[in-house]
PDB file of C-alpha atoms in Angstrom:
ATOM      1  CA  THR A  69      -4.236  15.976   8.198  1.00 42.00           C
ATOM      2  CA  GLU A  70      -0.952  17.205   9.651  1.00 43.00           C
ATOM      3  CA  CYS A  71       1.331  14.569   9.254  1.00 45.00           C
ATOM      4  CA  PRO A  72       0.051  12.458   6.271  1.00 51.00           C
ATOM      5  CA  LEU A  73       0.313   8.904   4.932  1.00 62.00           C
ATOM      6  CA  SER A  74       2.561   8.493   2.003  1.00 72.00           C
ATOM      7  CA  SER A  75       0.446   8.297  -1.101  1.00 79.00           C
ATOM      8  CA  VAL A  76       1.855   4.729  -1.854  1.00 74.00           C
ATOM      9  CA  VAL A  77      -0.216   3.954   1.588  1.00 77.00           C
ATOM     10  CA  LEU A  78      -3.091   5.978   0.668  1.00 82.00           C
ATOM     11  CA  ARG A  79      -3.743   4.185  -2.588  1.00 82.00           C
ATOM     12  CA  GLU A  80      -2.518   0.483  -0.907  1.00 82.00           C
ATOM     13  CA  PHE A  81      -5.585   1.522   1.809  1.00 85.00           C
ATOM     14  CA  GLU A  82      -8.057   2.281  -1.000  1.00 88.00           C
ATOM     15  CA  ASP A  83      -7.369  -0.708  -3.035  1.00 89.00           C
ATOM     16  CA  THR A  84      -7.577  -3.247  -0.328  1.00 90.00           C
ATOM     17  CA  PHE A  85     -10.633  -1.784   1.400  1.00 92.00           C
ATOM     18  CA  SER A  86     -12.395  -0.149  -1.757  1.00 91.00           C
ATOM     19  CA  ILE A  87     -13.222   3.228   0.082  1.00 90.00           C
ATOM     20  CA  LEU A  88     -12.206   6.294  -1.394  1.00 86.00           C
ATOM     21  CA  VAL A  89     -10.030   8.462   0.864  1.00 84.00           C
ATOM     22  CA  PHE A  90     -10.670  12.371   0.531  1.00 82.00           C
ATOM     23  CA  THR A  91      -8.045  14.290   2.733  1.00 85.00           C
ATOM     24  CA  THR A  92      -8.649  17.851   4.456  1.00 87.00           C
ATOM     25  CA  PHE A  93      -6.471  20.144   6.462  1.00 88.00           C
ATOM     26  CA  ALA A  94      -7.996  21.754   9.693  1.00 86.00           C
ATOM     27  CA  ARG A  95      -6.612  24.122  12.464  1.00 80.00           C
ATOM     28  CA  PRO A  96      -8.950  24.566  15.524  1.00 73.00           C
ATOM     29  CA  GLU A  97      -7.472  27.868  16.220  1.00 68.00           C
ATOM     30  CA  CYS A  98      -8.432  29.129  12.866  1.00 74.00           C
ATOM     31  CA  GLY A  99     -11.802  27.870  13.302  1.00 76.00           C
ATOM     32  CA  GLY A 100     -11.804  24.520  11.755  1.00 82.00           C
ATOM     33  CA  VAL A 101     -11.780  23.211   8.172  1.00 89.00           C
ATOM     34  CA  LEU A 102      -9.018  25.202   5.685  1.00 90.00           C
ATOM     35  CA  SER A 103      -8.513  23.308   2.545  1.00 92.00           C
ATOM     36  CA  ILE A 104     -10.983  20.394   0.974  1.00 90.00           C
ATOM     37  CA  PHE A 105     -11.339  18.786  -2.334  1.00 85.00           C
ATOM     38  CA  PRO A 106     -14.821  20.605  -3.663  1.00 79.00           C
ATOM     39  CA  GLN A 107     -17.274  17.782  -5.420  1.00 74.00           C
ATOM     40  CA  ASN A 108     -16.964  19.236  -8.624  1.00 80.00           C
ATOM     41  CA  LEU A 109     -13.265  19.086  -9.175  1.00 81.00           C
ATOM     42  CA  GLY A 110     -13.475  15.215 -10.875  1.00 82.00           C
ATOM     43  CA  TYR A 111     -12.509  12.213 -10.050  1.00 82.00           C
ATOM     44  CA  GLU A 112      -9.332  11.860 -12.320  1.00 86.00           C
ATOM     45  CA  ALA A 113      -8.200  15.062 -11.137  1.00 86.00           C
ATOM     46  CA  GLN A 114      -8.518  14.487  -7.337  1.00 85.00           C
ATOM     47  CA  ARG A 115      -6.466  11.159  -7.906  1.00 84.00           C
ATOM     48  CA  ALA A 116      -3.820  12.949  -9.340  1.00 87.00           C
ATOM     49  CA  TRP A 117      -3.552  15.369  -6.185  1.00 90.00           C
ATOM     50  CA  LEU A 118      -3.704  12.731  -3.586  1.00 87.00           C
ATOM     51  CA  VAL A 119      -1.898   9.661  -5.413  1.00 82.00           C
ATOM     52  CA  ASP A 120       0.333  11.162  -8.349  1.00 80.00           C
ATOM     53  CA  GLN A 121       2.563  13.053  -5.969  1.00 76.00           C
ATOM     54  CA  PRO A 122       5.084  11.669  -2.978  1.00 72.00           C
ATOM     55  CA  ILE A 123       2.327  12.722  -0.250  1.00 80.00           C
ATOM     56  CA  PRO A 124      -1.503  13.367  -0.750  1.00 87.00           C
ATOM     57  CA  SER A 125      -2.744  16.911  -1.263  1.00 90.00           C
ATOM     58  CA  SER A 126      -4.564  18.114   1.761  1.00 90.00           C
ATOM     59  CA  GLY A 127      -7.212  19.805  -0.628  1.00 90.00           C
ATOM     60  CA  MET A 128      -7.414  23.109  -1.832  1.00 93.00           C
ATOM     61  CA  VAL A 129      -7.522  26.519   0.167  1.00 94.00           C
ATOM     62  CA  LEU A 130     -10.679  27.725   0.781  1.00 93.00           C
ATOM     63  CA  ASP A 131     -11.635  31.302  -0.218  1.00 91.00           C
ATOM     64  CA  HIS A 132     -11.686  33.024   3.102  1.00 91.00           C
ATOM     65  CA  VAL A 133      -8.188  31.696   3.754  1.00 92.00           C
ATOM     66  CA  GLU A 134      -4.971  32.977   2.633  1.00 94.00           C
ATOM     67  CA  ILE A 135      -1.669  30.891   2.994  1.00 95.00           C
ATOM     68  CA  ARG A 136       1.912  30.849   2.279  1.00 95.00           C
ATOM     69  CA  PHE A 137       5.377  29.293   3.073  1.00 94.00           C
ATOM     70  CA  ILE A 138       8.374  30.803   4.427  1.00 91.00           C
ATOM     71  CA  ASP A 139      11.967  30.170   4.510  1.00 84.00           C
ATOM     72  CA  GLU A 140      14.273  30.465   7.483  1.00 74.00           C
ATOM     73  CA  PHE A 141      14.588  33.950   7.067  1.00 78.00           C
ATOM     74  CA  LYS A 142      10.937  34.474   6.939  1.00 83.00           C
ATOM     75  CA  TYR A 143      10.857  35.221   3.243  1.00 90.00           C
ATOM     76  CA  GLU A 144       7.973  33.956   1.149  1.00 94.00           C
ATOM     77  CA  VAL A 145       8.845  31.075  -1.092  1.00 94.00           C
ATOM     78  CA  ASN A 146       7.483  29.865  -4.299  1.00 95.00           C
ATOM     79  CA  GLN A 147       4.872  27.153  -5.351  1.00 93.00           C
ATOM     80  CA  ALA A 148       7.011  23.280  -4.843  1.00 90.00           C
ATOM     81  CA  ILE A 149       9.417  24.849  -2.476  1.00 89.00           C
ATOM     82  CA  ARG A 150       9.302  23.557   1.074  1.00 84.00           C
ATOM     83  CA  GLY A 151       9.164  26.227   4.192  1.00 88.00           C
ATOM     84  CA  GLN A 152       7.112  26.884   7.135  1.00 86.00           C
ATOM     85  CA  LEU A 153       3.190  27.453   6.433  1.00 91.00           C
ATOM     86  CA  GLU A 154       1.366  30.660   7.477  1.00 91.00           C
ATOM     87  CA  LEU A 155      -2.387  31.192   7.457  1.00 91.00           C
ATOM     88  CA  ARG A 156      -4.459  34.422   7.405  1.00 91.00           C
ATOM     89  CA  LEU A 157      -7.920  34.477   7.477  1.00 89.00           C
ATOM     90  CA  ALA A 158     -10.437  37.234   5.746  1.00 87.00           C
ATOM     91  CA  GLY A 159     -10.182  39.945   8.164  1.00 86.00           C
ATOM     92  CA  MET A 160      -7.119  39.524   9.540  1.00 87.00           C
ATOM     93  CA  ASP A 161      -4.084  41.405   9.497  1.00 89.00           C
ATOM     94  CA  GLU A 162      -1.423  39.134  11.275  1.00 88.00           C
ATOM     95  CA  TRP A 163      -0.477  36.049   9.542  1.00 90.00           C
ATOM     96  CA  ILE A 164      -0.721  32.633  11.900  1.00 86.00           C
ATOM     97  CA  GLN A 165       2.721  30.723  12.324  1.00 81.00           C
ATOM     98  CA  THR A 166       1.739  27.171  12.328  1.00 83.00           C
ATOM     99  CA  GLY A 167       4.952  25.725  12.648  1.00 76.00           C
ATOM    100  CA  LEU A 168       4.012  22.864  10.286  1.00 83.00           C
ATOM    101  CA  ASP A 169       6.516  21.814   7.087  1.00 81.00           C
ATOM    102  CA  GLY A 170       5.320  21.672   3.766  1.00 86.00           C
ATOM    103  CA  PHE A 171       4.882  23.117   0.423  1.00 91.00           C
ATOM    104  CA  TYR A 172       1.714  24.425  -2.127  1.00 94.00           C
ATOM    105  CA  ALA A 173       1.366  23.720  -5.847  1.00 93.00           C
ATOM    106  CA  GLU A 174      -1.192  25.846  -7.872  1.00 92.00           C
ATOM    107  CA  ASP A 175      -3.464  23.812 -10.406  1.00 89.00           C
ATOM    108  CA  ASN A 176      -4.295  25.200 -14.022  1.00 87.00           C
ATOM    109  CA  LYS A 177      -6.907  27.768 -12.426  1.00 87.00           C
ATOM    110  CA  ASP A 178      -4.206  29.145 -10.099  1.00 90.00           C
ATOM    111  CA  ARG A 179      -5.679  27.541  -7.439  1.00 89.00           C
ATOM    112  CA  ARG A 180      -3.406  26.381  -4.151  1.00 92.00           C
ATOM    113  CA  HIS A 181      -3.333  22.763  -2.942  1.00 93.00           C
ATOM    114  CA  ILE A 182      -1.292  22.421   0.078  1.00 93.00           C
ATOM    115  CA  PHE A 183       0.773  19.596   0.721  1.00 90.00           C
ATOM    116  CA  ILE A 184       2.010  18.849   4.526  1.00 86.00           C
ATOM    117  CA  PHE A 185       4.727  16.771   5.979  1.00 76.00           C
ATOM    118  CA  GLY A 186       4.219  17.447   9.460  1.00 72.00           C
ATOM    119  CA  GLU A 187       5.503  19.647  12.288  1.00 67.00           C
ATOM    120  CA  HIS A 188       8.993  21.263  11.643  1.00 65.00           C
ATOM    121  CA  THR A 189      11.237  19.252  14.032  1.00 63.00           C
ATOM    122  CA  ASP A 190      13.811  22.621  14.419  1.00 72.00           C
ATOM    123  CA  GLY A 191      10.829  24.547  15.591  1.00 75.00           C
ATOM    124  CA  ILE A 192       8.460  25.326  18.413  1.00 80.00           C
ATOM    125  CA  LEU A 193       5.152  27.307  18.849  1.00 77.00           C
ATOM    126  CA  ARG A 194       5.627  30.019  21.939  1.00 83.00           C
ATOM    127  CA  PHE A 195       2.799  31.725  22.293  1.00 79.00           C
ATOM    128  CA  GLY A 196       1.364  31.041  19.164  1.00 70.00           C
ATOM    129  CA  HIS A 197       4.923  32.401  17.166  1.00 76.00           C
ATOM    130  CA  TYR A 198       6.754  29.805  15.160  1.00 74.00           C
ATOM    131  CA  ILE A 199      10.318  29.860  16.552  1.00 84.00           C
ATOM    132  CA  ASN A 200      13.020  28.149  14.193  1.00 80.00           C
ATOM    133  CA  LEU A 201      15.248  26.933  16.619  1.00 85.00           C
ATOM    134  CA  ALA A 202      18.012  26.093  14.244  1.00 78.00           C
ATOM    135  CA  ARG A 203      18.513  29.708  13.523  1.00 80.00           C
ATOM    136  CA  ILE A 204      18.931  29.846  17.364  1.00 89.00           C
ATOM    137  CA  ASP A 205      21.687  27.303  17.608  1.00 88.00           C
ATOM    138  CA  ALA A 206      23.981  29.474  14.894  1.00 84.00           C
ATOM    139  CA  VAL A 207      23.746  32.582  17.512  1.00 91.00           C
ATOM    140  CA  ILE A 208      24.712  30.502  20.299  1.00 92.00           C
ATOM    141  CA  ARG A 209      27.400  28.706  18.868  1.00 88.00           C
ATOM    142  CA  ASN A 210      29.219  32.012  17.893  1.00 88.00           C
ATOM    143  CA  LEU A 211      29.268  33.327  21.252  1.00 92.00           C
ATOM    144  CA  ARG A 212      32.880  33.241  23.022  1.00 90.00           C
ATOM    145  CA  GLY A 213      33.740  30.129  25.174  1.00 91.00           C
ATOM    146  CA  VAL A 214      30.857  28.132  23.312  1.00 91.00           C
ATOM    147  CA  ALA A 215      32.471  24.631  22.390  1.00 88.00           C
ATOM    148  CA  PHE A 216      28.912  23.539  21.440  1.00 89.00           C
ATOM    149  CA  GLY A 217      25.246  25.068  22.014  1.00 90.00           C
ATOM    150  CA  MET A 218      21.886  24.480  20.656  1.00 90.00           C
ATOM    151  CA  ALA A 219      18.078  26.063  21.319  1.00 93.00           C
ATOM    152  CA  VAL A 220      15.967  23.883  22.957  1.00 93.00           C
ATOM    153  CA  GLY A 221      12.060  23.943  23.065  1.00 92.00           C
ATOM    154  CA  PHE A 222      10.920  22.815  26.731  1.00 92.00           C
ATOM    155  CA  SER A 223       7.524  22.357  28.231  1.00 91.00           C
ATOM    156  CA  ASN A 224       6.754  25.429  30.346  1.00 91.00           C
ATOM    157  CA  SER A 225       3.269  25.907  32.053  1.00 91.00           C
ATOM    158  CA  PHE A 226       3.296  29.453  30.787  1.00 89.00           C
ATOM    159  CA  ALA A 227       4.422  29.791  27.505  1.00 87.00           C
ATOM    160  CA  GLY A 228       3.332  26.181  26.415  1.00 86.00           C
ATOM    161  CA  LEU A 229       7.121  25.498  24.986  1.00 89.00           C
ATOM    162  CA  GLU A 230       9.567  27.965  26.199  1.00 94.00           C
ATOM    163  CA  VAL A 231      13.288  28.482  24.624  1.00 96.00           C
ATOM    164  CA  GLY A 232      16.202  27.253  26.732  1.00 97.00           C
ATOM    165  CA  ALA A 233      20.010  27.131  25.447  1.00 97.00           C
ATOM    166  CA  TYR A 234      22.088  23.657  26.219  1.00 95.00           C
ATOM    167  CA  MET A 235      25.602  24.622  26.020  1.00 94.00           C
ATOM    168  CA  VAL A 236      29.162  23.268  26.447  1.00 91.00           C
ATOM    169  CA  PRO A 237      32.057  25.709  27.543  1.00 92.00           C
ATOM    170  CA  VAL A 238      35.065  25.366  26.204  1.00 88.00           C
ATOM    171  CA  ARG A 239      37.363  23.748  28.808  1.00 82.00           C
ATOM    172  CA  ALA A 240      39.649  26.443  29.307  1.00 84.00           C
ATOM    173  CA  LEU A 241      37.094  29.383  29.794  1.00 82.00           C
ATOM    174  CA  ALA A 242      34.196  27.183  31.556  1.00 77.00           C
ATOM    175  CA  HIS A 243      35.290  29.313  34.664  1.00 85.00           C
ATOM    176  CA  GLU A 244      35.768  32.444  33.043  1.00 86.00           C
ATOM    177  CA  ILE A 245      32.036  32.801  31.715  1.00 88.00           C
ATOM    178  CA  ASP A 246      29.049  32.456  34.034  1.00 90.00           C
ATOM    179  CA  ASP A 247      25.673  31.743  32.562  1.00 94.00           C
ATOM    180  CA  HIS A 248      24.446  35.555  33.307  1.00 94.00           C
ATOM    181  CA  GLU A 249      27.026  36.752  30.847  1.00 94.00           C
ATOM    182  CA  TRP A 250      25.949  34.455  27.943  1.00 96.00           C
ATOM    183  CA  LEU A 251      22.236  35.065  28.662  1.00 96.00           C
ATOM    184  CA  ALA A 252      22.930  38.897  28.256  1.00 96.00           C
ATOM    185  CA  GLN A 253      25.039  38.584  24.946  1.00 95.00           C
ATOM    186  CA  LEU A 254      21.801  36.515  23.656  1.00 96.00           C
ATOM    187  CA  ARG A 255      19.328  39.474  24.873  1.00 95.00           C
ATOM    188  CA  LEU A 256      21.407  42.013  22.727  1.00 95.00           C
ATOM    189  CA  LEU A 257      21.430  39.657  19.393  1.00 94.00           C
ATOM    190  CA  LEU A 258      17.673  37.834  19.454  1.00 94.00           C
ATOM    191  CA  PRO A 259      14.506  39.205  20.009  1.00 92.00           C
ATOM    192  CA  TYR A 260      13.023  38.592  23.222  1.00 92.00           C
ATOM    193  CA  GLU A 261      10.398  35.391  22.128  1.00 90.00           C
ATOM    194  CA  GLU A 262      13.700  33.719  20.409  1.00 92.00           C
ATOM    195  CA  CYS A 263      16.318  34.499  23.217  1.00 95.00           C
ATOM    196  CA  PRO A 264      16.624  31.333  25.513  1.00 97.00           C
ATOM    197  CA  LYS A 265      15.593  32.091  28.791  1.00 96.00           C
ATOM    198  CA  VAL A 266      17.897  29.723  30.763  1.00 97.00           C
ATOM    199  CA  ILE A 267      21.030  27.747  29.862  1.00 97.00           C
ATOM    200  CA  VAL A 268      22.070  24.521  31.181  1.00 97.00           C
ATOM    201  CA  ARG A 269      25.515  23.434  31.105  1.00 95.00           C
ATOM    202  CA  GLY A 270      26.679  20.307  29.885  1.00 91.00           C
ATOM    203  CA  ALA A 271      29.488  17.670  29.173  1.00 82.00           C
ATOM    204  CA  TYR A 272      31.506  16.981  26.134  1.00 72.00           C
ATOM    205  CA  PRO A 273      30.368  13.563  24.363  1.00 62.00           C
ATOM    206  CA  SER A 274      32.348  10.675  25.068  1.00 56.00           C
ATOM    207  CA  VAL A 275      35.442   9.890  22.628  1.00 48.00           C
ATOM    208  CA  TYR A 276      33.192   8.007  20.449  1.00 48.00           C
ATOM    209  CA  GLY A 277      30.013   9.842  20.827  1.00 57.00           C
ATOM    210  CA  ASP A 278      28.544  12.449  19.312  1.00 67.00           C
ATOM    211  CA  TRP A 279      26.537  15.398  20.478  1.00 73.00           C
ATOM    212  CA  PRO A 280      23.711  14.971  22.409  1.00 78.00           C
ATOM    213  CA  THR A 281      20.392  16.051  20.421  1.00 80.00           C
ATOM    214  CA  ARG A 282      17.276  18.187  21.317  1.00 84.00           C
ATOM    215  CA  GLU A 283      15.411  15.178  22.443  1.00 82.00           C
ATOM    216  CA  GLU A 284      18.257  13.470  24.502  1.00 85.00           C
ATOM    217  CA  VAL A 285      18.660  16.911  26.607  1.00 90.00           C
ATOM    218  CA  LEU A 286      15.051  17.474  27.467  1.00 90.00           C
ATOM    219  CA  GLU A 287      14.915  16.047  30.761  1.00 91.00           C
ATOM    220  CA  ARG A 288      17.469  18.410  32.316  1.00 94.00           C
ATOM    221  CA  PHE A 289      15.039  21.398  31.387  1.00 96.00           C
ATOM    222  CA  LYS A 290      12.044  19.639  33.218  1.00 94.00           C
ATOM    223  CA  LYS A 291      12.725  21.855  36.588  1.00 95.00           C
ATOM    224  CA  PHE A 292      12.148  24.834  35.063  1.00 96.00           C
ATOM    225  CA  ARG A 293       8.462  23.880  33.647  1.00 94.00           C
ATOM    226  CA  LYS A 294       6.589  26.031  36.513  1.00 94.00           C
ATOM    227  CA  ILE A 295       8.339  29.219  35.799  1.00 94.00           C
ATOM    228  CA  ASP A 296       6.800  32.291  34.374  1.00 93.00           C
ATOM    229  CA  TYR A 297       9.732  33.693  32.662  1.00 91.00           C
ATOM    230  CA  ALA A 298       7.483  36.690  30.901  1.00 84.00           C
ATOM    231  CA  LYS A 299       6.867  37.751  34.927  1.00 82.00           C
ATOM    232  CA  LEU A 300      10.623  37.238  35.888  1.00 81.00           C
ATOM    233  CA  ASN A 301      11.644  39.663  33.247  1.00 72.00           C
ATOM    234  CA  ALA A 302       8.964  42.221  33.419  1.00 60.00           C
TER     235      ALA A 302
END
């Protein structure tokens, strides 16, 4: 499961229908199942991992799979600390970024159990690489002339999801800085895959309103769906 039920709901389901639930974790791009509960673990041990935690474990990682969780700076974190899940299969050199939020815990035999909360809301997968939008937000907001800015992962026919920027200029400087200047600055500060490919300008919120969320501005990026930015910037 990539978005598990709570342990409370799992327990209530089992009690109501007298059916035992065993979770697993699979990714199609990695060949299928990556973690599972072995039959010899024992009933009590399985129950402890499934219903004694805030969310059910997705099982023990299989022998041919390496896992790690990384923080926003891409450093590996220890067990019980939330991060973004990365995978590596036997024979692979590169880590696969999943964009999933969770943590791991080890049992008394040092076997890793994984817990997955679901997709990380401030991240996207672009060409299979996880991109932290919150990290890009900080870069955008430090640019000269920006009153508010945020990175947006918008649907794109070529990249799947592409990175754009929603920006509100400082009123006094709105006509002094054009989008090309901002994009040029961002290209100097960010690697290509993280750099916004297009800028959409917005207005200040109403007197009593808040700044918009990523979801609220997605509609304004629809017109960029069919642009191949890799070819455009080649």
